[in-house]
Coordinates of C-alpha atoms in Angstrom, one line a residue:
M1 CA 19.2 -18.0 -15.6
E2 CA 16.5 -21.0 -14.2
K3 CA 17.1 -19.8 -10.4
Q4 CA 16.6 -16.6 -11.0
G5 CA 12.9 -16.9 -13.4
K6 CA 12.4 -19.5 -10.0
M7 CA 13.0 -16.7 -7.6
L8 CA 10.8 -13.9 -10.1
K9 CA 7.8 -16.3 -10.1
T10 CA 8.1 -17.4 -5.9
L11 CA 8.2 -13.2 -5.4
G12 CA 5.6 -12.6 -7.5
R13 CA 3.2 -15.2 -5.9
F14 CA 4.5 -13.6 -2.9
E15 CA 3.5 -10.1 -3.5
S16 CA 0.3 -10.3 -5.4
G17 CA -0.9 -13.2 -3.7
T18 CA -2.4 -14.8 -7.1
A19 CA -0.7 -18.6 -6.9
S20 CA -1.9 -19.3 -3.7
A21 CA -4.6 -17.9 -1.3
L22 CA -6.6 -18.7 1.4
C23 CA -10.2 -18.5 -0.3
M24 CA -12.9 -16.8 2.5
K25 CA -15.1 -15.6 -0.8
C26 CA -17.4 -18.7 -1.4
P27 CA -19.3 -21.1 1.4
N28 CA -17.5 -23.8 0.6
C29 CA -14.4 -22.3 1.6
R30 CA -15.7 -20.3 4.6
Q31 CA -17.4 -23.4 6.2
R32 CA -15.4 -26.3 7.9
T33 CA -17.3 -29.6 7.0
P34 CA -18.4 -32.0 9.3
N35 CA -15.3 -34.0 11.7
E36 CA -12.5 -31.3 9.8
S37 CA -9.8 -30.7 11.9
D38 CA -8.4 -27.7 11.7
N39 CA -5.4 -28.1 9.6
E40 CA -7.2 -30.0 7.4
F41 CA -9.8 -26.7 7.0
L42 CA -6.6 -24.7 6.1
R43 CA -5.2 -27.2 3.7
R44 CA -8.4 -26.9 1.6
R45 CA -8.3 -23.2 1.6
V46 CA -4.8 -23.1 0.4
V47 CA -6.2 -23.4 -3.1
K48 CA -4.3 -22.2 -6.5
T49 CA -6.2 -19.7 -8.3
R50 CA -6.6 -19.7 -12.2
G51 CA -8.5 -16.3 -11.8
E52 CA -7.7 -13.3 -10.1
A53 CA -10.2 -13.1 -7.3
S54 CA -7.2 -13.5 -4.7
A55 CA -5.1 -10.7 -6.9
V56 CA -4.6 -7.0 -5.8
V57 CA -7.3 -5.3 -7.7
R58 CA -5.4 -2.1 -9.2
H59 CA -7.6 -0.4 -11.4
P60 CA -11.3 0.4 -11.2
L61 CA -12.2 -0.8 -14.5
A62 CA -10.7 -4.1 -13.1
M63 CA -13.3 -3.4 -10.1
L64 CA -16.4 -3.0 -11.7
R65 CA -15.7 -6.0 -14.3
I66 CA -14.5 -8.5 -11.3
S67 CA -17.7 -7.3 -9.3
A68 CA -20.1 -8.1 -12.4
G69 CA -18.5 -11.6 -12.8
Y70 CA -17.4 -11.1 -16.2
S71 CA -13.7 -12.4 -17.4
H72 CA -11.5 -10.4 -19.6
A73 CA -12.5 -12.1 -22.3
R74 CA -16.1 -12.0 -21.5
Y75 CA -16.1 -8.3 -20.7
A76 CA -14.2 -7.5 -23.7
E77 CA -17.3 -9.3 -25.7
L78 CA -19.8 -7.1 -24.0
V79 CA -18.4 -4.2 -24.6
A80 CA -17.6 -4.8 -28.1
R81 CA -21.6 -5.9 -28.6
T82 CA -22.7 -2.6 -26.3
H83 CA -20.4 -0.1 -28.6
A84 CA -22.2 -1.8 -32.0
D85 CA -26.1 -1.7 -30.0
L86 CA -25.4 2.1 -29.3
G87 CA -24.5 2.6 -33.2
L88 CA -20.9 3.6 -32.8
G89 CA -19.7 1.2 -35.1
R90 CA -17.5 -2.4 -34.7
M91 CA -15.1 -3.0 -32.1
A92 CA -12.5 -5.8 -31.9
A93 CA -13.7 -7.9 -28.9
R94 CA -10.1 -8.8 -27.7
R95 CA -9.3 -9.6 -24.4
E96 CA -5.6 -7.8 -24.4
K97 CA -7.5 -4.7 -24.6
I98 CA -9.0 -4.8 -21.6
S99 CA -6.0 -5.6 -19.8
R100 CA -4.1 -2.4 -21.1
W101 CA -7.0 -0.3 -20.1
E102 CA -6.9 -1.7 -16.5
S103 CA -3.3 -1.7 -16.8
G104 CA -3.8 2.0 -16.3
R105 CA -1.5 2.9 -19.2
V106 CA -3.8 3.0 -22.1
E107 CA -6.9 5.1 -22.3
P108 CA -9.6 3.5 -24.1
E109 CA -11.0 5.6 -27.3
L110 CA -14.2 7.8 -26.7
T111 CA -16.8 5.9 -27.4
A112 CA -15.4 2.3 -26.0
Q113 CA -15.9 5.2 -23.2
F114 CA -19.3 5.5 -24.1
A115 CA -19.7 1.6 -23.9
I116 CA -18.4 1.1 -20.9
A117 CA -20.2 4.0 -19.0
H118 CA -23.4 2.6 -20.8
I119 CA -22.7 -1.0 -19.4
H120 CA -22.3 0.3 -15.6
R121 CA -25.3 3.2 -15.9
V122 CA -23.1 6.1 -15.9
P123 CA -24.1 9.1 -18.2
R124 CA -21.8 10.6 -21.3
E125 CA -22.0 14.3 -19.6
A126 CA -19.9 12.3 -16.6
V127 CA -17.6 10.7 -19.3
E128 CA -16.9 14.4 -21.1
R129 CA -16.9 16.1 -17.9
L130 CA -14.2 13.8 -15.7
G131 CA -12.4 12.5 -18.0
W132 CA -10.8 8.7 -18.0
P133 CA -10.2 7.0 -14.9
R134 CA -12.2 9.4 -12.8
W135 CA -15.7 8.8 -14.1
L136 CA -15.2 5.0 -13.3
H137 CA -15.5 6.1 -9.6
A138 CA -18.9 7.9 -10.4
A139 CA -20.0 3.9 -11.3
I140 CA -18.7 2.4 -7.9
G141 CA -19.9 5.2 -6.2
E142 CA -17.1 7.1 -4.5
A143 CA -15.7 10.6 -5.6
P144 CA -12.5 10.8 -7.5
P145 CA -10.2 11.8 -4.9
E146 CA -8.0 14.4 -7.2
G147 CA -10.8 16.5 -8.2
R148 CA -11.4 18.3 -5.3
P149 CA -9.8 21.8 -4.6
W150 CA -6.7 21.6 -2.1
T151 CA -8.7 23.7 0.8
L152 CA -8.2 23.7 4.7
S153 CA -11.7 22.3 4.8
V154 CA -11.5 20.2 2.1
A155 CA -8.1 18.9 4.0
A156 CA -10.3 18.2 6.9
A157 CA -13.4 16.7 5.4
T158 CA -10.4 13.8 3.5
L159 CA -8.8 13.3 7.2
R160 CA -12.2 12.8 8.5
D161 CA -13.3 10.5 5.4
A162 CA -9.8 8.8 6.3
A163 CA -10.1 8.0 9.7
Q164 CA -13.9 6.5 9.0
S165 CA -12.8 4.6 6.1
A166 CA -12.7 1.4 8.2
D167 CA -16.5 1.8 9.0
V168 CA -16.9 0.8 5.0
Q169 CA -16.1 -1.6 2.5
S170 CA -12.4 -1.6 1.6
R171 CA -11.5 -1.2 -2.0
T172 CA -8.3 -3.1 -3.1
F173 CA -7.7 -0.8 -5.7
L174 CA -5.3 2.3 -6.0
T175 CA -7.5 5.1 -7.7
L176 CA -5.1 7.1 -8.6
T177 CA -2.9 5.5 -11.6
G178 CA -1.2 7.3 -14.5
S179 CA -2.7 10.5 -15.8
A180 CA -4.7 11.0 -12.2
V181 CA -1.2 10.6 -10.7
T182 CA 0.0 13.5 -12.8
A183 CA -3.2 15.8 -12.1
L184 CA -2.7 15.0 -8.1
T185 CA 1.2 15.7 -8.5
D186 CA 0.6 19.1 -10.5
A187 CA -2.3 20.4 -7.7
W188 CA -0.1 19.4 -5.3
L189 CA 3.0 21.2 -6.4
T190 CA 0.5 24.5 -6.8
A191 CA -0.8 24.1 -3.5
V192 CA 2.6 23.6 -1.5
N193 CA 4.0 27.2 -3.8
D194 CA 1.3 28.8 -2.4
D195 CA 0.9 31.1 0.7
A196 CA -0.3 29.0 3.7
P197 CA -3.6 30.2 4.9
L198 CA -4.8 31.2 8.3
L199 CA -5.7 28.5 10.8
G200 CA -7.4 29.5 13.3
R201 CA -11.0 29.0 13.9
T202 CA -14.1 30.3 16.2
G203 CA -17.6 29.9 16.4
C204 CA -17.6 26.5 18.6
R205 CA -18.3 25.7 22.3
T206 CA -15.3 24.2 22.9
E207 CA -12.1 25.0 22.5
T208 CA -8.5 22.9 22.1
S209 CA -5.4 24.7 24.1
T210 CA -2.1 24.6 23.5
E211 CA -1.8 22.4 26.6
T212 CA -4.5 20.3 24.5
I213 CA -2.6 19.9 21.7
A214 CA 0.9 19.2 23.6
L215 CA -1.0 15.9 25.3
L216 CA -2.2 15.0 22.3
E217 CA 1.3 14.7 20.5
G218 CA 2.3 13.0 23.7
R219 CA -0.2 10.1 23.1
V220 CA 0.9 10.1 19.5
T221 CA 4.8 9.3 20.1
A222 CA 3.9 7.3 22.7
L223 CA 1.5 5.2 20.0
E224 CA 4.7 5.3 17.5
A225 CA 7.3 3.5 20.0
T226 CA 4.9 0.7 21.1
E227 CA 5.0 -0.2 17.0
R228 CA 8.1 -2.2 17.8
Q229 CA 6.5 -4.3 20.6
L230 CA 2.4 -4.5 19.8
D231 CA 1.1 -5.9 16.3
A232 CA -0.5 -4.3 13.5
P233 CA -4.3 -5.7 14.4
L234 CA -3.8 -3.9 17.9
L235 CA -2.5 -0.7 17.1
Y236 CA -4.3 -0.4 14.2
P237 CA -7.7 0.6 15.4
A238 CA -5.7 2.9 17.9
A239 CA -4.2 4.8 15.6
Q240 CA -7.8 5.3 14.0
A241 CA -9.3 6.1 16.7
E242 CA -6.5 9.1 17.4
L243 CA -7.3 10.1 14.3
R244 CA -10.8 10.3 14.4
L245 CA -10.2 12.3 17.8
I246 CA -7.9 14.8 16.1
T247 CA -10.4 15.6 12.9
E248 CA -13.1 15.9 15.7
L249 CA -10.8 18.5 17.3
L250 CA -10.2 20.5 13.8
T251 CA -13.8 20.5 12.4
N252 CA -15.8 21.3 16.0
T253 CA -13.2 23.4 18.1
N254 CA -11.9 26.5 18.4
Y255 CA -8.3 27.4 18.3
D256 CA -5.8 29.8 17.2
H257 CA -3.6 29.9 14.3
S258 CA -0.5 28.0 15.8
T259 CA -3.1 25.4 17.3
G260 CA -4.6 24.7 14.2
A261 CA -0.8 24.3 12.2
R262 CA -0.4 22.0 15.3
L263 CA -3.6 20.2 14.8
Y264 CA -3.2 19.6 10.8
L265 CA 0.6 18.6 11.4
L266 CA -0.4 15.9 14.0
A267 CA -3.3 14.7 12.0
A268 CA -1.0 14.0 8.8
R269 CA 1.8 12.3 11.1
V270 CA -1.4 9.7 12.5
A271 CA -2.8 9.3 9.3
D272 CA 0.4 8.3 7.8
R273 CA 0.6 5.5 10.5
C274 CA -2.7 4.5 9.8
G275 CA -1.4 4.2 5.9
E276 CA 1.6 1.9 7.4
L277 CA -0.4 -0.2 9.4
A278 CA -3.0 -0.6 6.7
T279 CA -1.0 -2.4 4.7
A280 CA -0.1 -5.0 6.8
F281 CA -3.5 -6.1 6.1
G282 CA -3.0 -5.9 2.1
D283 CA -5.5 -3.2 2.2
H284 CA -3.7 -0.8 -0.3
A285 CA -7.0 1.6 -1.1
S286 CA -6.8 2.7 2.9
A287 CA -3.2 2.9 2.6
E288 CA -3.6 5.6 -0.3
R289 CA -6.9 7.2 1.5
Y290 CA -4.5 7.8 4.5
A291 CA -1.8 9.0 2.3
L292 CA -3.8 11.3 0.6
A293 CA -5.1 12.3 3.5
S294 CA -1.7 13.2 5.2
L295 CA -0.9 15.5 1.7
R296 CA -3.4 17.8 2.3
A297 CA -3.3 18.4 5.7
T298 CA 0.6 19.0 5.3
V299 CA 0.8 21.7 2.7
I300 CA 0.5 24.6 5.0
G301 CA 3.9 23.0 6.4
P302 CA 7.3 23.0 5.4
P303 CA 8.0 22.0 1.7
E304 CA 10.3 19.3 3.0
L305 CA 7.1 17.4 5.4
A306 CA 5.2 18.1 2.4
S307 CA 7.4 15.9 0.5
F308 CA 7.8 13.3 3.1
Y309 CA 4.4 12.1 2.8
L310 CA 4.6 12.5 -0.5
T311 CA 7.2 9.6 -0.5
S312 CA 4.8 7.7 1.3
L313 CA 2.0 7.9 -1.2
A314 CA 5.3 6.5 -3.5
A315 CA 6.0 3.6 -1.2
H316 CA 2.2 2.4 -1.4
H317 CA 2.3 2.9 -4.9
L318 CA 5.4 0.7 -4.7
E319 CA 3.6 -2.0 -2.5
A320 CA 0.6 -1.9 -5.1
G321 CA 3.4 -3.1 -8.0
D322 CA 3.0 0.9 -9.7
P323 CA 7.0 1.1 -9.9
R324 CA 6.7 3.8 -12.5
D325 CA 3.9 6.0 -10.4
T326 CA 6.8 5.5 -7.6
L327 CA 9.4 7.2 -9.9
H328 CA 7.0 9.9 -10.7
L329 CA 6.0 10.6 -7.0
V330 CA 9.8 10.4 -5.8
H331 CA 10.7 12.9 -8.8
V332 CA 7.9 15.6 -7.6
A333 CA 8.4 15.3 -3.6
R334 CA 12.2 15.8 -5.1
S335 CA 11.5 18.9 -6.9
A336 CA 9.8 20.7 -4.1
T337 CA 12.0 20.6 -2.1
E338 CA 15.2 22.8 -2.7
R339 CA 17.7 21.5 -0.3
P340 CA 16.7 18.1 1.3
S341 CA 18.4 16.9 4.5
P342 CA 20.9 13.9 4.0
S343 CA 18.0 11.5 5.4
L344 CA 15.3 12.4 3.1
T345 CA 18.1 12.6 -0.1
A346 CA 18.7 9.0 1.1
L347 CA 14.6 8.4 1.3
F348 CA 13.6 9.5 -2.4
L349 CA 16.7 7.5 -3.5
A350 CA 16.1 4.3 -2.1
R351 CA 12.1 4.4 -3.2
E352 CA 13.6 5.1 -6.5
A353 CA 16.3 1.9 -6.5
R354 CA 13.1 -0.6 -5.6
A355 CA 11.2 1.3 -8.3
H356 CA 13.9 0.7 -10.4
A357 CA 14.5 -3.0 -9.4
R358 CA 10.8 -3.5 -10.0
L359 CA 11.5 -2.9 -13.2
G360 CA 14.3 -4.8 -13.6
E361 CA 16.5 -1.9 -14.0
S362 CA 19.5 -3.3 -12.2
V363 CA 22.5 -0.7 -13.4
A364 CA 19.5 2.5 -12.3
A365 CA 19.1 0.6 -8.9
A366 CA 22.4 -0.1 -7.8
D367 CA 23.4 3.7 -8.4
A368 CA 20.4 4.9 -6.2
L369 CA 21.4 2.6 -3.5
D370 CA 24.9 3.7 -3.5
R371 CA 24.2 7.5 -3.7
A372 CA 21.4 6.9 -1.0
G373 CA 24.4 5.2 1.2
A374 CA 26.3 8.6 0.3
A375 CA 23.6 10.2 1.5
L376 CA 23.2 8.6 4.6
S377 CA 26.9 8.9 5.6
Q378 CA 26.8 12.8 5.7
G379 CA 25.2 12.5 9.3
V380 CA 22.7 12.7 11.2
D381 CA 19.8 15.5 10.3
D382 CA 19.5 18.3 12.7
E383 CA 17.0 17.7 15.5
A384 CA 14.4 20.4 13.8
T385 CA 14.5 19.0 10.4
P386 CA 10.5 19.2 10.0
F387 CA 9.9 15.6 8.8
F388 CA 11.4 13.5 11.3
H389 CA 8.9 12.2 14.0
G390 CA 8.9 8.1 14.1
A391 CA 11.0 8.5 10.6
R392 CA 14.0 9.1 12.9
R393 CA 14.2 5.7 14.3
W394 CA 14.1 3.7 10.9
L395 CA 15.9 6.2 8.3
T396 CA 19.1 4.4 9.3
P397 CA 22.1 2.3 7.4
R398 CA 20.5 -0.8 8.8
W399 CA 17.5 0.6 7.5
L400 CA 18.9 1.0 3.7
D401 CA 20.9 -2.2 4.4
G402 CA 17.0 -3.8 4.1
V403 CA 16.3 -1.7 1.1
A404 CA 19.3 -3.3 -0.8
G405 CA 18.6 -6.9 0.2
V406 CA 14.3 -6.3 -1.0
A407 CA 16.0 -4.5 -4.4
W408 CA 18.5 -7.4 -5.4
L409 CA 15.7 -10.2 -4.4
H410 CA 13.6 -8.1 -7.4
L411 CA 16.4 -8.3 -9.7
G412 CA 16.5 -11.9 -9.5
K413 CA 19.9 -12.1 -7.2
P414 CA 18.7 -13.7 -4.2
Q415 CA 22.0 -14.9 -3.4
R416 CA 23.0 -11.2 -3.3
A417 CA 19.9 -10.2 -1.3
L418 CA 20.5 -12.8 1.8
E419 CA 24.0 -11.0 2.3
Y420 CA 22.2 -7.7 2.9
L421 CA 19.1 -9.3 4.2
T422 CA 20.8 -12.2 6.8
P423 CA 22.8 -9.6 9.2
L424 CA 19.6 -7.9 10.0
L425 CA 17.0 -10.6 10.3
D426 CA 19.1 -14.2 11.2
H427 CA 19.9 -13.8 14.3
G428 CA 17.8 -12.8 17.4
P429 CA 15.2 -10.3 16.9
P430 CA 15.2 -8.6 13.3
A431 CA 17.2 -5.9 14.0
G432 CA 16.9 -2.3 12.1
A433 CA 13.2 -2.7 11.7
A434 CA 10.9 0.0 13.2
T435 CA 8.0 -1.9 13.5
T436 CA 7.1 -5.4 14.0
H437 CA 5.0 -6.2 10.8
N438 CA 8.1 -4.5 8.8
A439 CA 10.4 -6.8 10.3
A440 CA 7.9 -9.9 9.9
R441 CA 7.7 -8.5 6.2
G442 CA 11.8 -8.2 6.1
L443 CA 11.1 -12.5 7.0
L444 CA 9.0 -13.1 4.2
Y445 CA 11.9 -12.0 1.5
M446 CA 14.3 -14.4 3.5
V447 CA 11.8 -16.8 2.7
A448 CA 11.7 -16.2 -0.9
A449 CA 15.2 -15.6 -0.9
H450 CA 16.1 -19.1 0.8
L451 CA 13.6 -20.4 -2.0
A452 CA 15.2 -19.2 -4.7
N453 CA 18.3 -20.7 -3.4
D454 CA 16.8 -24.3 -3.2
E455 CA 17.1 -23.9 0.4
L456 CA 13.6 -25.3 1.7
E457 CA 14.9 -26.1 5.6
G458 CA 16.3 -22.5 5.7
A459 CA 12.8 -20.5 4.2
I460 CA 11.0 -22.8 6.9
H461 CA 13.0 -21.4 9.7
H462 CA 12.8 -18.4 8.6
A463 CA 8.5 -18.6 8.4
R464 CA 8.3 -19.9 11.8
R465 CA 10.3 -17.0 12.8
A466 CA 7.8 -14.5 11.2
L467 CA 5.0 -16.4 13.0
N468 CA 6.5 -16.5 16.3
L469 CA 7.4 -12.9 15.9
L470 CA 3.6 -11.8 15.1
R471 CA 1.4 -12.8 18.0
T472 CA -1.8 -12.5 15.5
P473 CA -0.9 -12.7 12.2
P474 CA -3.4 -11.0 9.9
A475 CA -4.6 -13.1 7.5
H476 CA -3.2 -11.3 4.5
Y477 CA 0.3 -12.0 5.9
V478 CA -0.9 -15.7 6.3
N479 CA -2.2 -15.5 2.9
Q480 CA 1.2 -14.3 1.9
L481 CA 3.4 -17.2 3.8
C482 CA 0.9 -19.5 2.3
S483 CA 1.8 -18.4 -1.5
V484 CA 5.1 -18.3 -1.4
F485 CA 5.3 -22.2 -0.5
A486 CA 3.2 -22.9 -3.3
A487 CA 5.2 -25.1 -5.6
H488 CA 6.0 -27.1 -2.5
E489 CA 2.8 -27.3 -0.5
L490 CA 2.9 -31.4 -0.7
T491 CA 6.5 -31.6 0.7
P492 CA 6.0 -32.7 4.4
A493 CA 8.1 -30.1 5.7
V494 CA 5.5 -27.7 4.5
R495 CA 2.4 -29.5 5.4
E496 CA 4.1 -29.6 9.0
L497 CA 4.1 -25.7 9.0
F498 CA 0.7 -25.3 7.5
D499 CA -0.5 -27.5 10.8
E500 CA 1.2 -25.0 12.6
I501 CA -0.3 -21.9 10.6
A502 CA -4.0 -23.8 11.0
E503 CA -3.2 -23.7 15.1
R504 CA -2.6 -19.9 15.0
K505 CA -5.6 -17.2 15.3
C506 CA -5.4 -15.2 12.3
S507 CA -6.9 -11.6 12.2
I508 CA -9.3 -11.0 9.4
T509 CA -10.4 -7.3 10.7
G510 CA -9.0 -4.7 9.2
G511 CA -8.6 -5.2 5.6
S512 CA -9.5 -8.0 2.9
D513 CA -7.9 -11.1 3.2
D514 CA -8.2 -11.2 -0.7
Q515 CA -5.0 -8.9 -1.8
G516 CA -1.8 -9.9 -2.6
D517 CA 7.8 -4.1 3.7
T518 CA 11.2 -3.5 4.7
R519 CA 9.3 0.5 3.6

């Protein structure tokens, strides 16, 4: 039990980033002091945080509170005082109450919402009209994503907004949690079951021909093929540029129905890749935006394709620490597909396995893994299976072994996790990983498993392998790597590792460095 507790604590640090982080918020951490070497600068930046400045903010209320500079306790006092000042009665000022609201599982009483809205200058009318937590986005300054109609014009606008998301401040929380996820899936199911609209467009000066769309599809295929050779910092802006080009064609050129359908589905495909790459920077909010854009673009296609992209959204929720929402999303995706292919069935079950593991439900996780293996053993899907593009490269038994390793790690069984991860990641280039950043993510799980087994030397070995694999490690990745060694940071071997990290050039672009896959 002691080893299991140690493993869960280490894994929690690695995935949330709350134990130790590369602090870039305050001037003292951003600037090197006179005569300070690179390794001394890095070592000072590896700070143990008692608060949540480096944690992933998973709820808009948390973002409002943190942006205003309040702790849970101080914010509870502010809400209670405002509640009384507005003549709404006395209210207990307990920090636990704020934590429950920010978890997405408990909704404040309406009068408490009025007090919160008054603090952030949101009219009561918006609170009553939009409901919790959608009205919080009015305080943040962005529209609630799930409230827009599922029309072609909105799909194109959502794709365009996602493509331009790198130009605005990144949001570090998921905008869809709890009841908002349910509202989204209800609307999605209705849209998937509606008749497909006509997709032709006229009235523009330029036309997108079938030859043009064929060239674009070839470019996207080539981009996907480079993910095993190039790092996320190089690929992410390239994928964003492709998405901007495709959305420009969608909104400002003429095309017939067939070409329009191919444009929308290609945009969804590229947005999905952008979402996957965003996770390499710990930018869960952008990843969610891209997934939502893919969902809207694919409701015109086969249900199996739309379900595939809904599982991508489920994966982003899983990485951000929302296993219950993950299970709901997968359940809805499964319900929309009458006869899913063997590989899509395996994907559903793999997502469920990891979600059950994060909830500590070992029996359910093991059962889902067994059934996923059985589905994959049924054979390769037909080439025409609609959800296959880049997915064909990584939906394999070796991929499922990686999922199993991570699941057992979450369940507090590091030795069993290593039995799955070691054959994939221990010798030579990591096998079974579709992308470089996913291979590096797998090596981080190896590091966590070795540390849980009190194997510091093995953990350091795989940390060096991960750094060597990434030519330009994102700051978020370095953040995770440092946090997983938090309990050993005074050990000489770990200090030497930090010195090596300090010598590497870290990419700060593409996402917040305050956040804490195998797919």
